[in-house]
Structures are given as structure tokens and as C-alpha cells.
PDB file of C-alpha atoms in Angstrom:
ATOM      1  CA  UNK A1327     -36.270 -12.878 144.107  1.00 43.00           C
ATOM      2  CA  UNK A1328     -36.543 -15.589 141.415  1.00 47.00           C
ATOM      3  CA  UNK A1329     -35.435 -19.024 142.345  1.00 49.00           C
ATOM      4  CA  UNK A1330     -31.927 -19.803 141.257  1.00 53.00           C
ATOM      5  CA  UNK A1331     -28.608 -21.201 142.300  1.00 52.00           C
ATOM      6  CA  UNK A1332     -28.168 -18.857 145.105  1.00 51.00           C
ATOM      7  CA  UNK A1333     -29.326 -19.442 148.586  1.00 52.00           C
ATOM      8  CA  UNK A1334     -28.549 -15.830 149.493  1.00 50.00           C
ATOM      9  CA  UNK A1335     -31.378 -13.311 149.930  1.00 50.00           C
ATOM     10  CA  UNK A1336     -30.955 -10.152 148.129  1.00 51.00           C
ATOM     11  CA  UNK A1337     -30.253  -7.712 150.966  1.00 52.00           C
ATOM     12  CA  UNK A1338     -27.230 -10.119 151.980  1.00 84.00           C
ATOM     13  CA  UNK A1339     -25.376  -9.902 148.795  1.00 90.00           C
ATOM     14  CA  UNK A1340     -23.702  -7.084 149.391  1.00 88.00           C
ATOM     15  CA  UNK A1341     -21.674  -8.978 152.269  1.00 92.00           C
ATOM     16  CA  UNK A1342     -20.632 -11.736 150.348  1.00 95.00           C
ATOM     17  CA  UNK A1343     -16.904 -11.974 149.763  1.00 96.00           C
ATOM     18  CA  UNK A1344     -17.264 -11.687 145.935  1.00 95.00           C
ATOM     19  CA  UNK A1345     -19.129  -8.623 146.439  1.00 94.00           C
ATOM     20  CA  UNK A1346     -16.581  -7.022 148.374  1.00 92.00           C
ATOM     21  CA  UNK A1347     -14.079  -8.275 145.897  1.00 91.00           C
ATOM     22  CA  UNK A1348     -16.028  -6.636 143.282  1.00 90.00           C
ATOM     23  CA  UNK A1349     -17.445  -3.186 144.428  1.00 88.00           C
ATOM     24  CA  UNK A1350     -20.181  -2.076 141.978  1.00 88.00           C
ATOM     25  CA  UNK A1351     -20.981  -5.430 140.566  1.00 91.00           C
ATOM     26  CA  UNK A1352     -24.782  -5.518 140.278  1.00 94.00           C
ATOM     27  CA  UNK A1353     -26.554  -7.542 142.978  1.00 94.00           C
ATOM     28  CA  UNK A1354     -28.578  -9.625 140.661  1.00 93.00           C
ATOM     29  CA  UNK A1355     -25.440 -10.865 138.873  1.00 94.00           C
ATOM     30  CA  UNK A1356     -23.888 -11.785 142.372  1.00 95.00           C
ATOM     31  CA  UNK A1357     -27.103 -13.548 143.487  1.00 93.00           C
ATOM     32  CA  UNK A1358     -27.054 -15.482 140.091  1.00 93.00           C
ATOM     33  CA  UNK A1359     -23.835 -16.964 140.848  1.00 95.00           C
ATOM     34  CA  UNK A1360     -23.322 -20.591 142.405  1.00 96.00           C
ATOM     35  CA  UNK A1361     -22.858 -20.289 146.277  1.00 96.00           C
ATOM     36  CA  UNK A1362     -19.215 -21.428 145.922  1.00 96.00           C
ATOM     37  CA  UNK A1363     -18.314 -18.576 143.393  1.00 96.00           C
ATOM     38  CA  UNK A1364     -20.078 -16.333 146.045  1.00 96.00           C
ATOM     39  CA  UNK A1365     -18.203 -17.174 148.764  1.00 96.00           C
ATOM     40  CA  UNK A1366     -14.892 -16.457 147.062  1.00 95.00           C
ATOM     41  CA  UNK A1367     -12.992 -13.328 146.483  1.00 93.00           C
ATOM     42  CA  UNK A1368     -12.671 -14.019 142.781  1.00 93.00           C
ATOM     43  CA  UNK A1369     -12.555 -11.148 140.515  1.00 92.00           C
ATOM     44  CA  UNK A1370     -15.310 -10.377 137.725  1.00 90.00           C
ATOM     45  CA  UNK A1371     -16.941  -7.708 135.750  1.00 84.00           C
ATOM     46  CA  UNK A1372     -19.740  -7.291 133.210  1.00 86.00           C
ATOM     47  CA  UNK A1373     -16.992  -7.326 130.469  1.00 87.00           C
ATOM     48  CA  UNK A1374     -15.181 -10.624 131.562  1.00 87.00           C
ATOM     49  CA  UNK A1375     -18.582 -12.655 132.621  1.00 92.00           C
ATOM     50  CA  UNK A1376     -21.638 -12.879 130.625  1.00 92.00           C
ATOM     51  CA  UNK A1377     -24.352 -13.352 133.316  1.00 94.00           C
ATOM     52  CA  UNK A1378     -26.034 -16.677 132.890  1.00 91.00           C
ATOM     53  CA  UNK A1379     -23.099 -18.193 131.290  1.00 92.00           C
ATOM     54  CA  UNK A1380     -22.481 -21.845 132.517  1.00 93.00           C
ATOM     55  CA  UNK A1381     -19.262 -21.846 134.735  1.00 94.00           C
ATOM     56  CA  UNK A1382     -16.510 -24.583 134.400  1.00 90.00           C
ATOM     57  CA  UNK A1383     -13.325 -25.132 136.130  1.00 90.00           C
ATOM     58  CA  UNK A1384      -9.934 -24.650 134.264  1.00 86.00           C
ATOM     59  CA  UNK A1385     -10.315 -28.628 133.629  1.00 82.00           C
ATOM     60  CA  UNK A1386     -13.666 -28.222 132.060  1.00 82.00           C
ATOM     61  CA  UNK A1387     -15.818 -29.399 134.965  1.00 85.00           C
ATOM     62  CA  UNK A1388     -18.693 -27.731 135.975  1.00 91.00           C
ATOM     63  CA  UNK A1389     -18.688 -25.670 138.957  1.00 94.00           C
ATOM     64  CA  UNK A1390     -21.245 -27.204 141.433  1.00 95.00           C
ATOM     65  CA  UNK A1391     -24.443 -25.308 142.571  1.00 95.00           C
ATOM     66  CA  UNK A1392     -25.334 -23.906 139.083  1.00 94.00           C
ATOM     67  CA  UNK A1393     -28.978 -23.564 137.882  1.00 90.00           C
ATOM     68  CA  UNK A1394     -30.720 -26.224 135.982  1.00 90.00           C
ATOM     69  CA  UNK A1395     -30.522 -23.790 133.108  1.00 89.00           C
ATOM     70  CA  UNK A1396     -26.947 -23.135 133.026  1.00 89.00           C
ATOM     71  CA  UNK A1397     -26.327 -26.829 133.223  1.00 88.00           C
ATOM     72  CA  UNK A1398     -28.741 -27.362 130.480  1.00 89.00           C
ATOM     73  CA  UNK A1399     -26.580 -24.966 128.364  1.00 87.00           C
ATOM     74  CA  UNK A1400     -23.590 -27.067 128.892  1.00 85.00           C
ATOM     75  CA  UNK A1401     -25.712 -30.104 127.808  1.00 83.00           C
ATOM     76  CA  UNK A1402     -26.655 -28.438 124.489  1.00 83.00           C
ATOM     77  CA  UNK A1403     -22.980 -27.452 123.690  1.00 78.00           C
ATOM     78  CA  UNK A1404     -21.928 -30.803 124.302  1.00 73.00           C
ATOM     79  CA  UNK A1405     -24.859 -32.456 122.248  1.00 76.00           C
ATOM     80  CA  UNK A1406     -23.809 -30.128 119.493  1.00 73.00           C
ATOM     81  CA  UNK A1407     -20.326 -31.138 119.518  1.00 67.00           C
ATOM     82  CA  UNK A1408     -21.155 -34.897 119.387  1.00 64.00           C
ATOM     83  CA  UNK A1409     -20.127 -35.258 123.166  1.00 60.00           C
ATOM     84  CA  UNK A1410     -16.907 -33.791 122.433  1.00 59.00           C
ATOM     85  CA  UNK A1411     -17.219 -30.593 124.500  1.00 64.00           C
ATOM     86  CA  UNK A1412     -17.441 -32.453 127.986  1.00 62.00           C
ATOM     87  CA  UNK A1413     -14.798 -35.122 126.975  1.00 54.00           C
ATOM     88  CA  UNK A1414     -12.191 -32.591 125.829  1.00 56.00           C
ATOM     89  CA  UNK A1415     -13.409 -29.479 128.112  1.00 56.00           C
ATOM     90  CA  UNK A1416     -13.621 -27.713 124.565  1.00 62.00           C
ATOM     91  CA  UNK A1417     -16.573 -25.447 125.245  1.00 60.00           C
ATOM     92  CA  UNK A1418     -15.806 -22.829 122.756  1.00 76.00           C
ATOM     93  CA  UNK A1419     -16.598 -21.835 119.182  1.00 81.00           C
ATOM     94  CA  UNK A1420     -15.380 -20.682 115.748  1.00 87.00           C
ATOM     95  CA  UNK A1421     -13.555 -17.273 115.219  1.00 91.00           C
ATOM     96  CA  UNK A1422     -14.223 -15.774 111.608  1.00 92.00           C
ATOM     97  CA  UNK A1423     -12.150 -12.956 110.034  1.00 93.00           C
ATOM     98  CA  UNK A1424     -13.128 -11.467 106.792  1.00 90.00           C
ATOM     99  CA  UNK A1425     -10.921 -10.479 103.938  1.00 89.00           C
ATOM    100  CA  UNK A1426      -9.055  -7.306 104.203  1.00 84.00           C
ATOM    101  CA  UNK A1427      -6.750  -7.975 107.038  1.00 78.00           C
ATOM    102  CA  UNK A1428      -8.246  -6.299 109.987  1.00 90.00           C
ATOM    103  CA  UNK A1429      -9.199  -8.065 113.337  1.00 95.00           C
ATOM    104  CA  UNK A1430     -12.378  -9.604 113.915  1.00 95.00           C
ATOM    105  CA  UNK A1431     -14.828  -8.782 116.563  1.00 95.00           C
ATOM    106  CA  UNK A1432     -14.231 -10.882 119.513  1.00 95.00           C
ATOM    107  CA  UNK A1433     -15.500 -14.702 119.421  1.00 93.00           C
ATOM    108  CA  UNK A1434     -16.548 -15.407 122.963  1.00 93.00           C
ATOM    109  CA  UNK A1435     -17.020 -18.324 124.448  1.00 90.00           C
ATOM    110  CA  UNK A1436     -20.515 -19.089 125.820  1.00 89.00           C
ATOM    111  CA  UNK A1437     -19.242 -20.861 128.610  1.00 91.00           C
ATOM    112  CA  UNK A1438     -17.416 -19.074 131.642  1.00 93.00           C
ATOM    113  CA  UNK A1439     -14.002 -20.228 133.137  1.00 93.00           C
ATOM    114  CA  UNK A1440     -13.395 -19.662 136.859  1.00 94.00           C
ATOM    115  CA  UNK A1441      -9.663 -19.214 137.148  1.00 92.00           C
ATOM    116  CA  UNK A1442      -7.332 -19.135 140.272  1.00 90.00           C
ATOM    117  CA  UNK A1443      -4.249 -17.094 141.166  1.00 89.00           C
ATOM    118  CA  UNK A1444      -1.493 -17.315 138.792  1.00 91.00           C
ATOM    119  CA  UNK A1445      -3.307 -19.407 136.302  1.00 92.00           C
ATOM    120  CA  UNK A1446      -3.123 -18.776 132.569  1.00 93.00           C
ATOM    121  CA  UNK A1447      -5.572 -19.815 129.809  1.00 92.00           C
ATOM    122  CA  UNK A1448      -4.379 -22.542 127.451  1.00 92.00           C
ATOM    123  CA  UNK A1449      -5.799 -21.478 124.169  1.00 93.00           C
ATOM    124  CA  UNK A1450      -5.481 -23.660 121.217  1.00 92.00           C
ATOM    125  CA  UNK A1451      -6.795 -23.233 117.735  1.00 93.00           C
ATOM    126  CA  UNK A1452      -6.740 -24.703 114.080  1.00 93.00           C
ATOM    127  CA  UNK A1453      -8.000 -23.591 110.756  1.00 93.00           C
ATOM    128  CA  UNK A1454     -11.484 -25.011 110.029  1.00 89.00           C
ATOM    129  CA  UNK A1455     -11.562 -27.965 107.617  1.00 83.00           C
ATOM    130  CA  UNK A1456     -11.421 -27.180 103.855  1.00 83.00           C
ATOM    131  CA  UNK A1457     -10.062 -23.538 104.607  1.00 82.00           C
ATOM    132  CA  UNK A1458      -7.393 -22.561 102.435  1.00 88.00           C
ATOM    133  CA  UNK A1459      -6.389 -19.137 104.047  1.00 92.00           C
ATOM    134  CA  UNK A1460      -3.794 -18.543 106.972  1.00 95.00           C
ATOM    135  CA  UNK A1461      -4.500 -16.247 109.867  1.00 95.00           C
ATOM    136  CA  UNK A1462      -3.650 -15.178 113.376  1.00 96.00           C
ATOM    137  CA  UNK A1463      -5.246 -14.951 116.585  1.00 97.00           C
ATOM    138  CA  UNK A1464      -5.095 -13.272 119.790  1.00 98.00           C
ATOM    139  CA  UNK A1465      -6.587 -14.611 123.038  1.00 97.00           C
ATOM    140  CA  UNK A1466      -7.953 -12.507 125.971  1.00 96.00           C
ATOM    141  CA  UNK A1467      -6.943 -12.828 129.224  1.00 95.00           C
ATOM    142  CA  UNK A1468      -7.042 -10.486 132.526  1.00 93.00           C
ATOM    143  CA  UNK A1469      -4.545  -8.296 134.450  1.00 88.00           C
ATOM    144  CA  UNK A1470      -5.377  -6.383 138.015  1.00 80.00           C
ATOM    145  CA  UNK A1471      -4.598  -2.613 137.453  1.00 79.00           C
ATOM    146  CA  UNK A1472      -2.225  -1.810 140.175  1.00 74.00           C
ATOM    147  CA  UNK A1473      -3.524   0.977 142.295  1.00 70.00           C
ATOM    148  CA  UNK A1474      -6.883   0.775 140.793  1.00 65.00           C
ATOM    149  CA  UNK A1475      -8.605  -0.783 143.705  1.00 69.00           C
ATOM    150  CA  UNK A1476      -8.435  -4.223 142.084  1.00 72.00           C
ATOM    151  CA  UNK A1477      -9.872  -3.375 138.880  1.00 82.00           C
ATOM    152  CA  UNK A1478      -9.424  -6.302 136.015  1.00 87.00           C
ATOM    153  CA  UNK A1479      -8.775  -4.932 132.350  1.00 90.00           C
ATOM    154  CA  UNK A1480      -8.632  -6.922 129.116  1.00 92.00           C
ATOM    155  CA  UNK A1481      -5.282  -8.535 127.912  1.00 92.00           C
ATOM    156  CA  UNK A1482      -4.907  -9.430 124.308  1.00 96.00           C
ATOM    157  CA  UNK A1483      -1.966 -11.532 123.490  1.00 97.00           C
ATOM    158  CA  UNK A1484      -0.961 -13.216 120.247  1.00 98.00           C
ATOM    159  CA  UNK A1485      -1.652 -16.971 120.279  1.00 98.00           C
ATOM    160  CA  UNK A1486      -0.014 -17.737 116.953  1.00 98.00           C
ATOM    161  CA  UNK A1487      -0.067 -17.336 113.199  1.00 97.00           C
ATOM    162  CA  UNK A1488      -0.587 -20.269 110.334  1.00 96.00           C
ATOM    163  CA  UNK A1489      -3.077 -22.920 110.221  1.00 96.00           C
ATOM    164  CA  UNK A1490      -2.752 -24.128 113.803  1.00 95.00           C
ATOM    165  CA  UNK A1491      -1.258 -22.692 117.125  1.00 96.00           C
ATOM    166  CA  UNK A1492      -2.045 -21.891 120.673  1.00 95.00           C
ATOM    167  CA  UNK A1493      -0.603 -20.077 123.486  1.00 95.00           C
ATOM    168  CA  UNK A1494      -1.238 -19.225 127.410  1.00 95.00           C
ATOM    169  CA  UNK A1495      -2.624 -15.878 128.311  1.00 95.00           C
ATOM    170  CA  UNK A1496      -2.490 -14.500 131.885  1.00 94.00           C
ATOM    171  CA  UNK A1497      -6.019 -14.963 133.228  1.00 93.00           C
ATOM    172  CA  UNK A1498      -5.705 -15.439 137.168  1.00 91.00           C
ATOM    173  CA  UNK A1499      -8.328 -15.335 139.922  1.00 91.00           C
ATOM    174  CA  UNK A1500     -11.063 -14.440 137.326  1.00 94.00           C
ATOM    175  CA  UNK A1501     -14.544 -15.468 136.175  1.00 96.00           C
ATOM    176  CA  UNK A1502     -14.763 -14.878 132.528  1.00 94.00           C
ATOM    177  CA  UNK A1503     -15.817 -16.265 129.323  1.00 94.00           C
ATOM    178  CA  UNK A1504     -12.723 -17.015 127.091  1.00 94.00           C
ATOM    179  CA  UNK A1505     -12.540 -14.942 123.774  1.00 95.00           C
ATOM    180  CA  UNK A1506     -10.354 -14.772 120.636  1.00 96.00           C
ATOM    181  CA  UNK A1507      -9.990 -12.216 117.745  1.00 97.00           C
ATOM    182  CA  UNK A1508      -8.891 -13.432 114.307  1.00 96.00           C
ATOM    183  CA  UNK A1509      -7.181 -11.752 111.289  1.00 96.00           C
ATOM    184  CA  UNK A1510      -6.648 -13.264 107.906  1.00 95.00           C
ATOM    185  CA  UNK A1511      -3.111 -13.201 106.604  1.00 92.00           C
ATOM    186  CA  UNK A1512      -4.011 -13.330 103.056  1.00 89.00           C
ATOM    187  CA  UNK A1513      -5.622  -9.994 102.275  1.00 82.00           C
ATOM    188  CA  UNK A1514      -8.066 -11.232  99.579  1.00 90.00           C
ATOM    189  CA  UNK A1515      -9.291 -14.398 101.724  1.00 92.00           C
ATOM    190  CA  UNK A1516     -11.054 -14.606 104.945  1.00 93.00           C
ATOM    191  CA  UNK A1517     -10.251 -17.022 107.646  1.00 94.00           C
ATOM    192  CA  UNK A1518     -11.880 -19.053 110.275  1.00 93.00           C
ATOM    193  CA  UNK A1519     -10.469 -21.259 112.982  1.00 93.00           C
ATOM    194  CA  UNK A1520     -12.128 -23.334 115.747  1.00 90.00           C
ATOM    195  CA  UNK A1521     -10.628 -22.609 119.252  1.00 90.00           C
ATOM    196  CA  UNK A1522     -10.683 -23.462 122.597  1.00 86.00           C
TER     197      UNK A1522
END
């Protein structure tokens, strides 16, 4: 087993609380999580979480026990933002919608957020500087399927239209990478927005 943030040997992974909360989650994904996450009953799936993503708490603080590679990714994102990412907790990026009015593919944050029961992700966004179009964004959250054995499914909710807006989307006790989709309000123009 490759050295990483986990002190748990591969055969023991199946007995960890995060493994019992997420049946079918590959052992390699569980082994790569920080020990504090491994010992929790948080929900995650390969749809919600990009393995190897740095993990932060809802306030943007890095979760302890991560690999040096994950922490280096946080440093790289922070450096690219001129130091604002770590200061503001804004680890995300820009969403782009092409002209024509359809929804864009998801713009996925390279940093995962470890939520808690009842928590909602507070998305905010603003049109890029020098943009001329208006648009709408939807943010991805999560909901647990009732009677589905605790399976989580994505929940897309509108987080506003115009040149700047935001909104909270249900997240809960999920480890996942935030994501948005965007749509231009002007059929003949594209739209781009920075989001967190």
C-alpha cells in the first residue's frame, strides 16, 4: 500500500465508519482519506468527491491529516489567486456558458468540502470583469434518498440570475466537490462568472 495520509492498513479499511456509511466505496478511496474523515459517518460517492482532492471544512480551513500532495494543491490554488483563496475560503473557479441558451457542463471546484448534518453550501458568484452578458447559475448540493440505504444524489438548485448573486443549496453530512452550471441569458452571447 502506498504511503499516504492514512495509517489504516488496507484489510482494516472495510471496518472504518466511513466505509460502513458508504457501502461499495472503493477501499483505495477510503484509504486515501484523512484519518479524521475515515473515522466519521460522512457520506460520499465517486460522483460527489474527486479522489485526491484537498479537503476543507465549510469555513475553508484545511482538514488535518491530509497528504503533502493534497496540501500542495491548496498552496498552488492559493498562489494562483494571489493569496486570496486561503484568506477568503474561495477555492473554486470560473463557470463558462456558450451562446445559445443551454446549460454549461459542470464547473467543479478542485477542492472538496466536508459538510455536516443540516449544513447548506453558500454559493456566491459574479460575472467576470469586462463581461457584457447576463446569466443564471445553479449550484450542486446533495440529498439522501429515503429508503435508498443512505444513497446520496445530486440536487441542483438555482442560485440566481443577472450579473451577481448567490444562494444556499442543501449539502448535509457529505464530502464533495462543489459545482455549478451556467447559462447565458442573452442567446447570442456567452457568459462567464467567478464562483465560490
